[in-house]
JSON list of C-alpha atoms in Angstrom, two decimals:
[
{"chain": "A", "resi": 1035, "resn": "UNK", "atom": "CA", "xyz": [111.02, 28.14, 36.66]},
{"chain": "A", "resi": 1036, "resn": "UNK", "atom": "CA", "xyz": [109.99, 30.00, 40.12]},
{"chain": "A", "resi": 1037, "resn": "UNK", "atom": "CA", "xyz": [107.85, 28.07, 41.95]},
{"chain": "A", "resi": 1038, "resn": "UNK", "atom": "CA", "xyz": [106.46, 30.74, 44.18]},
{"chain": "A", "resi": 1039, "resn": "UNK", "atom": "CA", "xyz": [106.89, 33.58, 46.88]},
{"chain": "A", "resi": 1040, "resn": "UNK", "atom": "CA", "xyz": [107.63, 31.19, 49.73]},
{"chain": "A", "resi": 1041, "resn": "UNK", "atom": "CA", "xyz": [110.64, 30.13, 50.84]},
{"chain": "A", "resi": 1042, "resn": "UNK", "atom": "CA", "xyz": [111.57, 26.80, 53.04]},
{"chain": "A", "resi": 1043, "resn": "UNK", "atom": "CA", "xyz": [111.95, 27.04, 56.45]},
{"chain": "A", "resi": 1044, "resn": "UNK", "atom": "CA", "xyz": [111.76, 26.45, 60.04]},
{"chain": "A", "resi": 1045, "resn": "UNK", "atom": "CA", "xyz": [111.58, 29.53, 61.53]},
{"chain": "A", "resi": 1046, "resn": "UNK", "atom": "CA", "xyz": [108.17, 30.17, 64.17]},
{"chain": "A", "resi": 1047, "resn": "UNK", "atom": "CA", "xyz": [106.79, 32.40, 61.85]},
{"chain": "A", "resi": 1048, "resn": "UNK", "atom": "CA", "xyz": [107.14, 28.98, 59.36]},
{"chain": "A", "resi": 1049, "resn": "UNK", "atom": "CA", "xyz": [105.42, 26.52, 61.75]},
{"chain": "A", "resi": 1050, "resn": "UNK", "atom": "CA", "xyz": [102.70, 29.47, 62.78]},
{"chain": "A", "resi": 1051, "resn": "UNK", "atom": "CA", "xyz": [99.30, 28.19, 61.01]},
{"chain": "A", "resi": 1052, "resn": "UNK", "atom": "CA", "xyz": [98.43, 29.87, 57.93]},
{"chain": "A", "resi": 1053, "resn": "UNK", "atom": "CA", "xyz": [95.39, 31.16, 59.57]},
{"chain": "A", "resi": 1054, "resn": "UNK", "atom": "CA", "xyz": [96.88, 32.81, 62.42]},
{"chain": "A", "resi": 1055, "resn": "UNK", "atom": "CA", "xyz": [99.34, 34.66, 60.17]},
{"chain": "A", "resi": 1056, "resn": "UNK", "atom": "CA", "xyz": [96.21, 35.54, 57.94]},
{"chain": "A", "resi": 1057, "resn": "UNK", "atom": "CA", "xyz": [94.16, 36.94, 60.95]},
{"chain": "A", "resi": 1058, "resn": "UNK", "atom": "CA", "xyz": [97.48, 38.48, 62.32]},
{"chain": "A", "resi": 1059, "resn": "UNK", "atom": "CA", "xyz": [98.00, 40.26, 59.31]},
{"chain": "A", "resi": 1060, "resn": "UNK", "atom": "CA", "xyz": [94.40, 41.66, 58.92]},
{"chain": "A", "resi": 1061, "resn": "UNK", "atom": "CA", "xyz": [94.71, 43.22, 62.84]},
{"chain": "A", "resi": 1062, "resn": "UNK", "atom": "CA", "xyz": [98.08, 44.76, 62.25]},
{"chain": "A", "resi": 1063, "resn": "UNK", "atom": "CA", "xyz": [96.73, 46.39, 59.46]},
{"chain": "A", "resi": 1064, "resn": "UNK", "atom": "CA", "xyz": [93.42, 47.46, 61.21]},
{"chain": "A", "resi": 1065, "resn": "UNK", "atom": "CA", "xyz": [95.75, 48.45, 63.89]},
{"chain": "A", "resi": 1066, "resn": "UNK", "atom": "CA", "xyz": [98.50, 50.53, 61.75]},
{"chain": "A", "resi": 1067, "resn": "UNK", "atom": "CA", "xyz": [95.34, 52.21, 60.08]},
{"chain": "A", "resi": 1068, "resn": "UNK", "atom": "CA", "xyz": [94.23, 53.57, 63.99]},
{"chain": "A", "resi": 1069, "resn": "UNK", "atom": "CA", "xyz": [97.43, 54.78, 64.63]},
{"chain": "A", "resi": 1070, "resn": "UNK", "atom": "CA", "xyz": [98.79, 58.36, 63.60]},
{"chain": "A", "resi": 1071, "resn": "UNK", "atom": "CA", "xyz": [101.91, 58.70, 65.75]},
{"chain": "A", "resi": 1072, "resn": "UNK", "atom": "CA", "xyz": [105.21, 58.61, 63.78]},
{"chain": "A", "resi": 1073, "resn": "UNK", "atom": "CA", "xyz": [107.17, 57.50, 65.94]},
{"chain": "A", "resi": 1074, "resn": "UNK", "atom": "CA", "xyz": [104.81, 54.29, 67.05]},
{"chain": "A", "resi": 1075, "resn": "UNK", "atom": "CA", "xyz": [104.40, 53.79, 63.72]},
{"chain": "A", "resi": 1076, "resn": "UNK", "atom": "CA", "xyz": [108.36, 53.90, 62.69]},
{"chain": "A", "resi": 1077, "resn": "UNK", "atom": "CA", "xyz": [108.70, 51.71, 65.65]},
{"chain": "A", "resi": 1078, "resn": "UNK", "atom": "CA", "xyz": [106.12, 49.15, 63.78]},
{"chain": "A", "resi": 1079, "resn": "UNK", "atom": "CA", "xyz": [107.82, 49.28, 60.61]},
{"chain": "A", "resi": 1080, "resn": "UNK", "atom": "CA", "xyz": [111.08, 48.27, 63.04]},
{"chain": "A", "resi": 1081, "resn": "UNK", "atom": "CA", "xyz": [109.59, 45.86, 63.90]},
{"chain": "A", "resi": 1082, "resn": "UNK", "atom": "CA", "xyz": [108.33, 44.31, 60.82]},
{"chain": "A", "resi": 1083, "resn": "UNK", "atom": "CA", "xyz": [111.13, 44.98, 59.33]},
{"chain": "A", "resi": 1084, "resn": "UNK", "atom": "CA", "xyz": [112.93, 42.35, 61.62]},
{"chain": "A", "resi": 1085, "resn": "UNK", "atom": "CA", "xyz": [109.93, 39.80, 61.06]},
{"chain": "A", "resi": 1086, "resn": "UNK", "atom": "CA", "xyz": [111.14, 39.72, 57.49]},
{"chain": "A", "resi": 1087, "resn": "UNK", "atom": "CA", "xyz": [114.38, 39.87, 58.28]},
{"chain": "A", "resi": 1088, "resn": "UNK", "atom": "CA", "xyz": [113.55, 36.68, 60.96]},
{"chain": "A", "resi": 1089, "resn": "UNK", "atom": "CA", "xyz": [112.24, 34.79, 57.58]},
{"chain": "A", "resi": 1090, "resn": "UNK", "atom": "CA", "xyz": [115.59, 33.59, 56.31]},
{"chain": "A", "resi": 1091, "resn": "UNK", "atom": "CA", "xyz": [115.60, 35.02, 52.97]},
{"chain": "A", "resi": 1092, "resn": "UNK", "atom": "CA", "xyz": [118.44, 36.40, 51.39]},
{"chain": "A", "resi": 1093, "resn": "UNK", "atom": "CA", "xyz": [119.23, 40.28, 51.98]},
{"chain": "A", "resi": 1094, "resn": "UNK", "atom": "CA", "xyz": [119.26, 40.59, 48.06]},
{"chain": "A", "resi": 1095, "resn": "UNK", "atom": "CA", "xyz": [115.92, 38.70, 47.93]},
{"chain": "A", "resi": 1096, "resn": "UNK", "atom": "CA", "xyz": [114.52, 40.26, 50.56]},
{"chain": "A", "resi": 1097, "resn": "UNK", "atom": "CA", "xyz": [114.84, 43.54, 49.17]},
{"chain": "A", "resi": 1098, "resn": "UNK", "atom": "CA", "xyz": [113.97, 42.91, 45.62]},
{"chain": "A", "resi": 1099, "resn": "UNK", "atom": "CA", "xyz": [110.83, 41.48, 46.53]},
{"chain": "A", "resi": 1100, "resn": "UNK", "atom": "CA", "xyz": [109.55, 44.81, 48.05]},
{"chain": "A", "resi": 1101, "resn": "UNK", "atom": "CA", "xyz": [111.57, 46.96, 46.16]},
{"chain": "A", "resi": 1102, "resn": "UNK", "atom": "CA", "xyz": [109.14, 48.55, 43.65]},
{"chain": "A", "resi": 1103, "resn": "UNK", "atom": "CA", "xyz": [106.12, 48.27, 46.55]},
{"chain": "A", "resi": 1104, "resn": "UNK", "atom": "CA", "xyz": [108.30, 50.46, 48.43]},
{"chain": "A", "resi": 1105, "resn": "UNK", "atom": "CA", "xyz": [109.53, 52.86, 46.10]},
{"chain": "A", "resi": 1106, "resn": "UNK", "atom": "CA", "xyz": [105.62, 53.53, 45.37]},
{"chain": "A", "resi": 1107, "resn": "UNK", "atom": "CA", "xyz": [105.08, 53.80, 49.25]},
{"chain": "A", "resi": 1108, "resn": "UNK", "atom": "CA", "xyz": [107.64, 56.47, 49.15]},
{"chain": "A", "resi": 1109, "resn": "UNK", "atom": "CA", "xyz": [106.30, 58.58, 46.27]},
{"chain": "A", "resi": 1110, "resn": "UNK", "atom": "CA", "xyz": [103.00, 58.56, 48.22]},
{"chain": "A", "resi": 1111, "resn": "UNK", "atom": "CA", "xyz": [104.73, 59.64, 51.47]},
{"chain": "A", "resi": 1112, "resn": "UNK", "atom": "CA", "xyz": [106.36, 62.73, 49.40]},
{"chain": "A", "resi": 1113, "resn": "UNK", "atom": "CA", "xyz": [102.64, 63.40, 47.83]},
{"chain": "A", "resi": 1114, "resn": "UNK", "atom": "CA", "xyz": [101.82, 63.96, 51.26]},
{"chain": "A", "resi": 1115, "resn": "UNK", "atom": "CA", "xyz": [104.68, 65.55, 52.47]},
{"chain": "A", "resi": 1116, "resn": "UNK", "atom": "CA", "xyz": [104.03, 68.29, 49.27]},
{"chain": "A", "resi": 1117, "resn": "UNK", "atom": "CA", "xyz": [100.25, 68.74, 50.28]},
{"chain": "A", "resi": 1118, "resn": "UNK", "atom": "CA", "xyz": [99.97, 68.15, 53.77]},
{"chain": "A", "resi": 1119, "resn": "UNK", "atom": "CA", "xyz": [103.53, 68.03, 56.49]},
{"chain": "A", "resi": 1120, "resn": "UNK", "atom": "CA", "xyz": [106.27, 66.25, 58.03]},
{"chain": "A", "resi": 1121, "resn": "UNK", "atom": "CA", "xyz": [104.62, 64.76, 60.22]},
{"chain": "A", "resi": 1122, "resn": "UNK", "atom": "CA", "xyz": [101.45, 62.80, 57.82]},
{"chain": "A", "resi": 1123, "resn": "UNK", "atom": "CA", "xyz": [104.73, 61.94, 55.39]},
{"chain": "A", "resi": 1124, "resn": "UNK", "atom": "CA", "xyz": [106.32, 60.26, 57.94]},
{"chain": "A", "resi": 1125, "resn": "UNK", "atom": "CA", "xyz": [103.03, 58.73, 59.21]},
{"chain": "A", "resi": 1126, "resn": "UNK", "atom": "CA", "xyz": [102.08, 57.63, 56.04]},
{"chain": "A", "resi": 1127, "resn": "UNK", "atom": "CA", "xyz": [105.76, 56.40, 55.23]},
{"chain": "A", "resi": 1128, "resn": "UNK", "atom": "CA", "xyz": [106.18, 54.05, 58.16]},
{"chain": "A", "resi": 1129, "resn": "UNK", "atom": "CA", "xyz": [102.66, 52.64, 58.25]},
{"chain": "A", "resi": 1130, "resn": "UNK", "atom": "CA", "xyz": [102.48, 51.72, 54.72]},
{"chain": "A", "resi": 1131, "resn": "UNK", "atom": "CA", "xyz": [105.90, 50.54, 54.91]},
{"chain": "A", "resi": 1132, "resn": "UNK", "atom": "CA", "xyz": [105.25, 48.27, 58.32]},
{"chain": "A", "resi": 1133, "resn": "UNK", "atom": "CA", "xyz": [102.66, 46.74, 56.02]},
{"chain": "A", "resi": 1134, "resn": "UNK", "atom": "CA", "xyz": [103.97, 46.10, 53.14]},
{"chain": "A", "resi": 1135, "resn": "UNK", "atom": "CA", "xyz": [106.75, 43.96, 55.08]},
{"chain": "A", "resi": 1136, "resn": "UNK", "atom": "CA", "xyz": [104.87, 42.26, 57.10]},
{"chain": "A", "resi": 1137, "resn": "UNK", "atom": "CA", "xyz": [102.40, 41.16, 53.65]},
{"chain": "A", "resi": 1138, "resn": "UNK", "atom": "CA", "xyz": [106.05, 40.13, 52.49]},
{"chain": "A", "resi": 1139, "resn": "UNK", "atom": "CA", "xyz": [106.84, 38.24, 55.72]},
{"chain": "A", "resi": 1140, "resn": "UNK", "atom": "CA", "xyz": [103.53, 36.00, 55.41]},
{"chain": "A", "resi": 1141, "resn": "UNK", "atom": "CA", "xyz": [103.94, 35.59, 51.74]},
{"chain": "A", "resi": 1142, "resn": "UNK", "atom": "CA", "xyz": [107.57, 34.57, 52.62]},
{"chain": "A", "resi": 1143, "resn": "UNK", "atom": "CA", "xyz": [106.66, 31.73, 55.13]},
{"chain": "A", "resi": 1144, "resn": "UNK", "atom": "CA", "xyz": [102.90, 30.24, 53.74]},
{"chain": "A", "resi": 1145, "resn": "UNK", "atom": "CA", "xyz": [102.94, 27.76, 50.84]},
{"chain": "A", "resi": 1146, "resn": "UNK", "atom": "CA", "xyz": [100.31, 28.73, 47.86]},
{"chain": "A", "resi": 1147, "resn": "UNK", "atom": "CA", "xyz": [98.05, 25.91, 48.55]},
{"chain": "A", "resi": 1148, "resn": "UNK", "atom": "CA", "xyz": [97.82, 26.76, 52.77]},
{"chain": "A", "resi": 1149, "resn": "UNK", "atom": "CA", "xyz": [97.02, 29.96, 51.37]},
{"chain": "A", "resi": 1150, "resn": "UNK", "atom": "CA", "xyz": [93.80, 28.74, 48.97]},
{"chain": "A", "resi": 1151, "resn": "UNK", "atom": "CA", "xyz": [92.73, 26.46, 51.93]},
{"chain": "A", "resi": 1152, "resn": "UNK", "atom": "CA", "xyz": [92.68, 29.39, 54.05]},
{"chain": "A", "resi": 1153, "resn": "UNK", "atom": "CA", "xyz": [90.50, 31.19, 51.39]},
{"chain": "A", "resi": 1154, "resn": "UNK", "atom": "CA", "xyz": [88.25, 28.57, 50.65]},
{"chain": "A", "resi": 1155, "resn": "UNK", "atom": "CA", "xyz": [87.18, 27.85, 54.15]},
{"chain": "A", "resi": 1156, "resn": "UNK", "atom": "CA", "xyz": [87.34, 31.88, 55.14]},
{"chain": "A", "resi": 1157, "resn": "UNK", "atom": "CA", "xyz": [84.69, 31.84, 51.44]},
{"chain": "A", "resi": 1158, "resn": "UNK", "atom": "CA", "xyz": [82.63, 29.26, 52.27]},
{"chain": "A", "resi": 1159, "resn": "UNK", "atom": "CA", "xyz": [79.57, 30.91, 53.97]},
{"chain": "A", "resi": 1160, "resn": "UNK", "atom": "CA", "xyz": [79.79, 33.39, 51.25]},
{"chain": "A", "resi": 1161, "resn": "UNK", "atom": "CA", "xyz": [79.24, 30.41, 49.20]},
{"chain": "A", "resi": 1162, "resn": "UNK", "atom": "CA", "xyz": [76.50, 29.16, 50.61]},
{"chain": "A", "resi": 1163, "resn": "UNK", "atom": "CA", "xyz": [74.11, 32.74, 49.68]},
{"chain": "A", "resi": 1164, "resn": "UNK", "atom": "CA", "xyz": [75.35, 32.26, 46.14]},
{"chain": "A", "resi": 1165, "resn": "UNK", "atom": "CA", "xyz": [77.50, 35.52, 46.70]},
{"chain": "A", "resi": 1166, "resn": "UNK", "atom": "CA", "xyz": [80.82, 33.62, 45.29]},
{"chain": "A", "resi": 1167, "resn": "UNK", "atom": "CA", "xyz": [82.24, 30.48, 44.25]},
{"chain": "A", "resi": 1168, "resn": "UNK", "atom": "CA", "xyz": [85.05, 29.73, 47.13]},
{"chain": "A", "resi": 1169, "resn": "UNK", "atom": "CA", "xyz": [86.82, 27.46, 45.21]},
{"chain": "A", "resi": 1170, "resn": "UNK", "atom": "CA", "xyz": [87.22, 29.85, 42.08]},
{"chain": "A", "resi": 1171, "resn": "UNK", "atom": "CA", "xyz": [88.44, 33.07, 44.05]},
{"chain": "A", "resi": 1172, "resn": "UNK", "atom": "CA", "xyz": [91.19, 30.99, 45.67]},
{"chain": "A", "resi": 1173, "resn": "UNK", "atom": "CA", "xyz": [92.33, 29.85, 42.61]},
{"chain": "A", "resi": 1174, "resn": "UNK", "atom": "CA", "xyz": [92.47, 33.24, 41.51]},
{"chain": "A", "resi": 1175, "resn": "UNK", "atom": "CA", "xyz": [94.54, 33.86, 44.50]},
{"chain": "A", "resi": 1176, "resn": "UNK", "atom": "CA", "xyz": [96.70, 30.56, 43.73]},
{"chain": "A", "resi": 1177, "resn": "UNK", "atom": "CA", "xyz": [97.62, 31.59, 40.30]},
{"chain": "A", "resi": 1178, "resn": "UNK", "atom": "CA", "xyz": [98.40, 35.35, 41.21]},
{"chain": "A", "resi": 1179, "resn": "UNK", "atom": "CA", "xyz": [101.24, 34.55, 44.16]},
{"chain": "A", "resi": 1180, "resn": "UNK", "atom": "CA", "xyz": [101.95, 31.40, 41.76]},
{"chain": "A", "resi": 1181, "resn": "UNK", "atom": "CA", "xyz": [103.13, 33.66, 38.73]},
{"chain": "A", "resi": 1182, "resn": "UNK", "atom": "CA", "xyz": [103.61, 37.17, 40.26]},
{"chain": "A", "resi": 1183, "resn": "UNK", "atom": "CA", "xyz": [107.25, 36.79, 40.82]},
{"chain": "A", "resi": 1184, "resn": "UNK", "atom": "CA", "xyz": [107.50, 34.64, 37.47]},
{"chain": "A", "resi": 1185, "resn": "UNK", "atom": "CA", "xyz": [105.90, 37.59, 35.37]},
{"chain": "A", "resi": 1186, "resn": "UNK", "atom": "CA", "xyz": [108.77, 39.85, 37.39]},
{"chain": "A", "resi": 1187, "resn": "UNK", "atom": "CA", "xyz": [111.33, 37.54, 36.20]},
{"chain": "A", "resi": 1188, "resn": "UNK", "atom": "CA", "xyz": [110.56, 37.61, 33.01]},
{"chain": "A", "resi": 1189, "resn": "UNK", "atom": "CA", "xyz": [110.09, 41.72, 32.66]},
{"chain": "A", "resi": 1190, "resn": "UNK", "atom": "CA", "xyz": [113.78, 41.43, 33.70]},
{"chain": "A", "resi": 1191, "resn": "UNK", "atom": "CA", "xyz": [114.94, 38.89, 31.03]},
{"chain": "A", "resi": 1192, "resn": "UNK", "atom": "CA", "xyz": [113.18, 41.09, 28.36]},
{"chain": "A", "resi": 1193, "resn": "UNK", "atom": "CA", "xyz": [114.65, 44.42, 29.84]},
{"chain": "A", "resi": 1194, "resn": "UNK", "atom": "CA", "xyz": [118.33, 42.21, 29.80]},
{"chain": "A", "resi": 1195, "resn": "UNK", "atom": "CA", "xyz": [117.70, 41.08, 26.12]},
{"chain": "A", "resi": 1196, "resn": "UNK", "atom": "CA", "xyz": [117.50, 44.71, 24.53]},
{"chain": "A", "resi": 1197, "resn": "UNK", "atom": "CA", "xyz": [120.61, 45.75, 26.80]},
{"chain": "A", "resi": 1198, "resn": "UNK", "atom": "CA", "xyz": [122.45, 42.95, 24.92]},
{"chain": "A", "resi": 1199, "resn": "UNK", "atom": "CA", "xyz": [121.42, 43.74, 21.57]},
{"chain": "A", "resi": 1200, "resn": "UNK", "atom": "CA", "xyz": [122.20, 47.51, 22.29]},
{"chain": "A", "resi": 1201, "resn": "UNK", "atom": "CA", "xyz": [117.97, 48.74, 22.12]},
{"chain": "A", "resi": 1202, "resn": "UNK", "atom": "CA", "xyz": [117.24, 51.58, 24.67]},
{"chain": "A", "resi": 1203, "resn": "UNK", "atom": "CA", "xyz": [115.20, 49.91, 27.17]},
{"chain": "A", "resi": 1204, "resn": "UNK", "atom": "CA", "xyz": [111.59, 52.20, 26.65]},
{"chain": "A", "resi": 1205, "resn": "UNK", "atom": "CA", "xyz": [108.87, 51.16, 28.94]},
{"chain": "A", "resi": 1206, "resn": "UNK", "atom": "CA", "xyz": [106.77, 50.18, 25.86]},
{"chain": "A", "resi": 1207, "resn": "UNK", "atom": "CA", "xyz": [108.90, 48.24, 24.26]},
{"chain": "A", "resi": 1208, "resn": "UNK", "atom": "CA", "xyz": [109.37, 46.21, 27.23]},
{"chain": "A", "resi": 1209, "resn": "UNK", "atom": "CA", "xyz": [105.89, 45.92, 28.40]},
{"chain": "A", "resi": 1210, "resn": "UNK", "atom": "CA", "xyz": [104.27, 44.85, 24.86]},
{"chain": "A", "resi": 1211, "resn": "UNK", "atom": "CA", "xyz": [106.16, 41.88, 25.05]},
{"chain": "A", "resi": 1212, "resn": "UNK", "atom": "CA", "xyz": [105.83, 40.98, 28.32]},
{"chain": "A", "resi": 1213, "resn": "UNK", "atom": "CA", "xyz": [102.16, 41.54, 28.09]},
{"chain": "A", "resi": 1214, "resn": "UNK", "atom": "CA", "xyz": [101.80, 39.43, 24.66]},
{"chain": "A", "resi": 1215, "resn": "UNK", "atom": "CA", "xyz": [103.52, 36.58, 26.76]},
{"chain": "A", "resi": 1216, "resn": "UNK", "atom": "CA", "xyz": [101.73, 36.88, 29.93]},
{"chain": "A", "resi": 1217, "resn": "UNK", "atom": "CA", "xyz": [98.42, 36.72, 27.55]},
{"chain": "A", "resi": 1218, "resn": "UNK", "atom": "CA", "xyz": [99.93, 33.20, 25.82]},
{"chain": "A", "resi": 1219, "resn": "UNK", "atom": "CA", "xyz": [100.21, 31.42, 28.97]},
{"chain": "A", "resi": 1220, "resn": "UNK", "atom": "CA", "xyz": [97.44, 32.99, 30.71]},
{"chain": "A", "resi": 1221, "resn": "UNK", "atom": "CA", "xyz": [95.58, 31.04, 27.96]},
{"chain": "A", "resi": 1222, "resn": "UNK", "atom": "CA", "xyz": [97.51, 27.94, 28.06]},
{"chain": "A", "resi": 1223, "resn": "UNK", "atom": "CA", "xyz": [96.80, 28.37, 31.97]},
{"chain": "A", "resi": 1224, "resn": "UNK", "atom": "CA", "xyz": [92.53, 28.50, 31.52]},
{"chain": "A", "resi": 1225, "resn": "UNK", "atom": "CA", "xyz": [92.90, 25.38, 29.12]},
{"chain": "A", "resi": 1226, "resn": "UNK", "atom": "CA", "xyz": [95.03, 23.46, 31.51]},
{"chain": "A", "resi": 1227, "resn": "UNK", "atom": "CA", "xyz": [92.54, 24.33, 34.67]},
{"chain": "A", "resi": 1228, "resn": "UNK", "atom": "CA", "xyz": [89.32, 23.47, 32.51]},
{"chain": "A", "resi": 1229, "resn": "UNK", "atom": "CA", "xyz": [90.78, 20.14, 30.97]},
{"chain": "A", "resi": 1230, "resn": "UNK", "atom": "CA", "xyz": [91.73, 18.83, 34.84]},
{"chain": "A", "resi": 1231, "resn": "UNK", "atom": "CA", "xyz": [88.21, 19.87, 36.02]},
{"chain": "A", "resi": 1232, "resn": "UNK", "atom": "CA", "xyz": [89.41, 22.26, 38.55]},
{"chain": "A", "resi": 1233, "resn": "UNK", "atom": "CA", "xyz": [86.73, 24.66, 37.79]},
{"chain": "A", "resi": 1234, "resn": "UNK", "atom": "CA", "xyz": [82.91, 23.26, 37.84]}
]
């Protein structure tokens, strides 16, 4: 069984505080967002590309993890290309692409529960006006990057299981099952979290 998006190691972006990479993250996006030049913004997506890279993980890992983000990043870039030019394709290309690896590069390097910490606290004065329940929404969080790349996993199992027993491998009769399952455990999940108190 996966156990999460993160991977062990010591590398600075490892020992960085989970905050810092947090806040980090929300400025380069703010920042990529500002910027229009394509070739400041390929030079971002450079660099972020080597901040992944700098994570340790496994070429093969590394790419399947952002493989189908990316592939949806490019049909974007071509929707622009088709209805606007070159130049917003390109623009559009690089900055969602800089983003999307650097989201992978501080998925890659925080543990789940320095994420939900960093949630709670970041939710807390929300709390306080009865706008949200801090502990709740990190959960949420918790249990999303806890069985994302589980649910992945499995979509591939079920896709592998009809290749063996010779079905065509149809969208819908890949996703039925893998929804029906998701469903199962989402409910063993909620009976789990209310019989251990977790929720108040």
């Amino acid at each position: 069984m996966l156990t999460g998006l993160d991977i062990e190691g010591d590398t600075p972006l490892h020992r960085a505080p989970a905050r810092a990479k947090l806040v980090g993250l929300f400025v380069a996006a703010v920042g990529l967002f500002l910027v229009s030049s394509p070739f400041l913004l390929g030079a971002a997506a450079i660099v972020a590309a080597g901040l992944y890279a700098s994570t340790g993980i496994a070429p093969r890992e590394a790419i399947r993890r952002v493989r189908f983000v990316l592939i949806t990043v490019l049909l974007v870039a071509a929707a622009n290309y088709l209805f606007h030019s070159a130049a917003d394709a390109l623009a559009v290309l690089f900055r969602l692409s800089a983003l999307v690896l650097l989201a992978a590069a501080v998925t890659a390097t925080t543990t789940i529960s320095a994420f939900m910490d960093e949630i709670t606290l970041m939710l807390r004065p929300l709390e306080r006006f009865g706008l949200v329940r801090a502990a709740d929404v990190s959960l949420a969080v918790g249990l999303v990057l806890r069985f994302a790349p589980e649910i992945l996993a499995r979509y591939a199992d079920i896709r592998e299981a009809h290749r063996a027993r010779g079905l065509p491998v149809r969208p819908l009769g890949v996703l039925v099952p893998l929804v029906i399952l998701t469903l199962r455990d989402a409910d063993t999940i909620a009976l789990a979290i209310d019989a251990r108190g977790f929720r108040r």
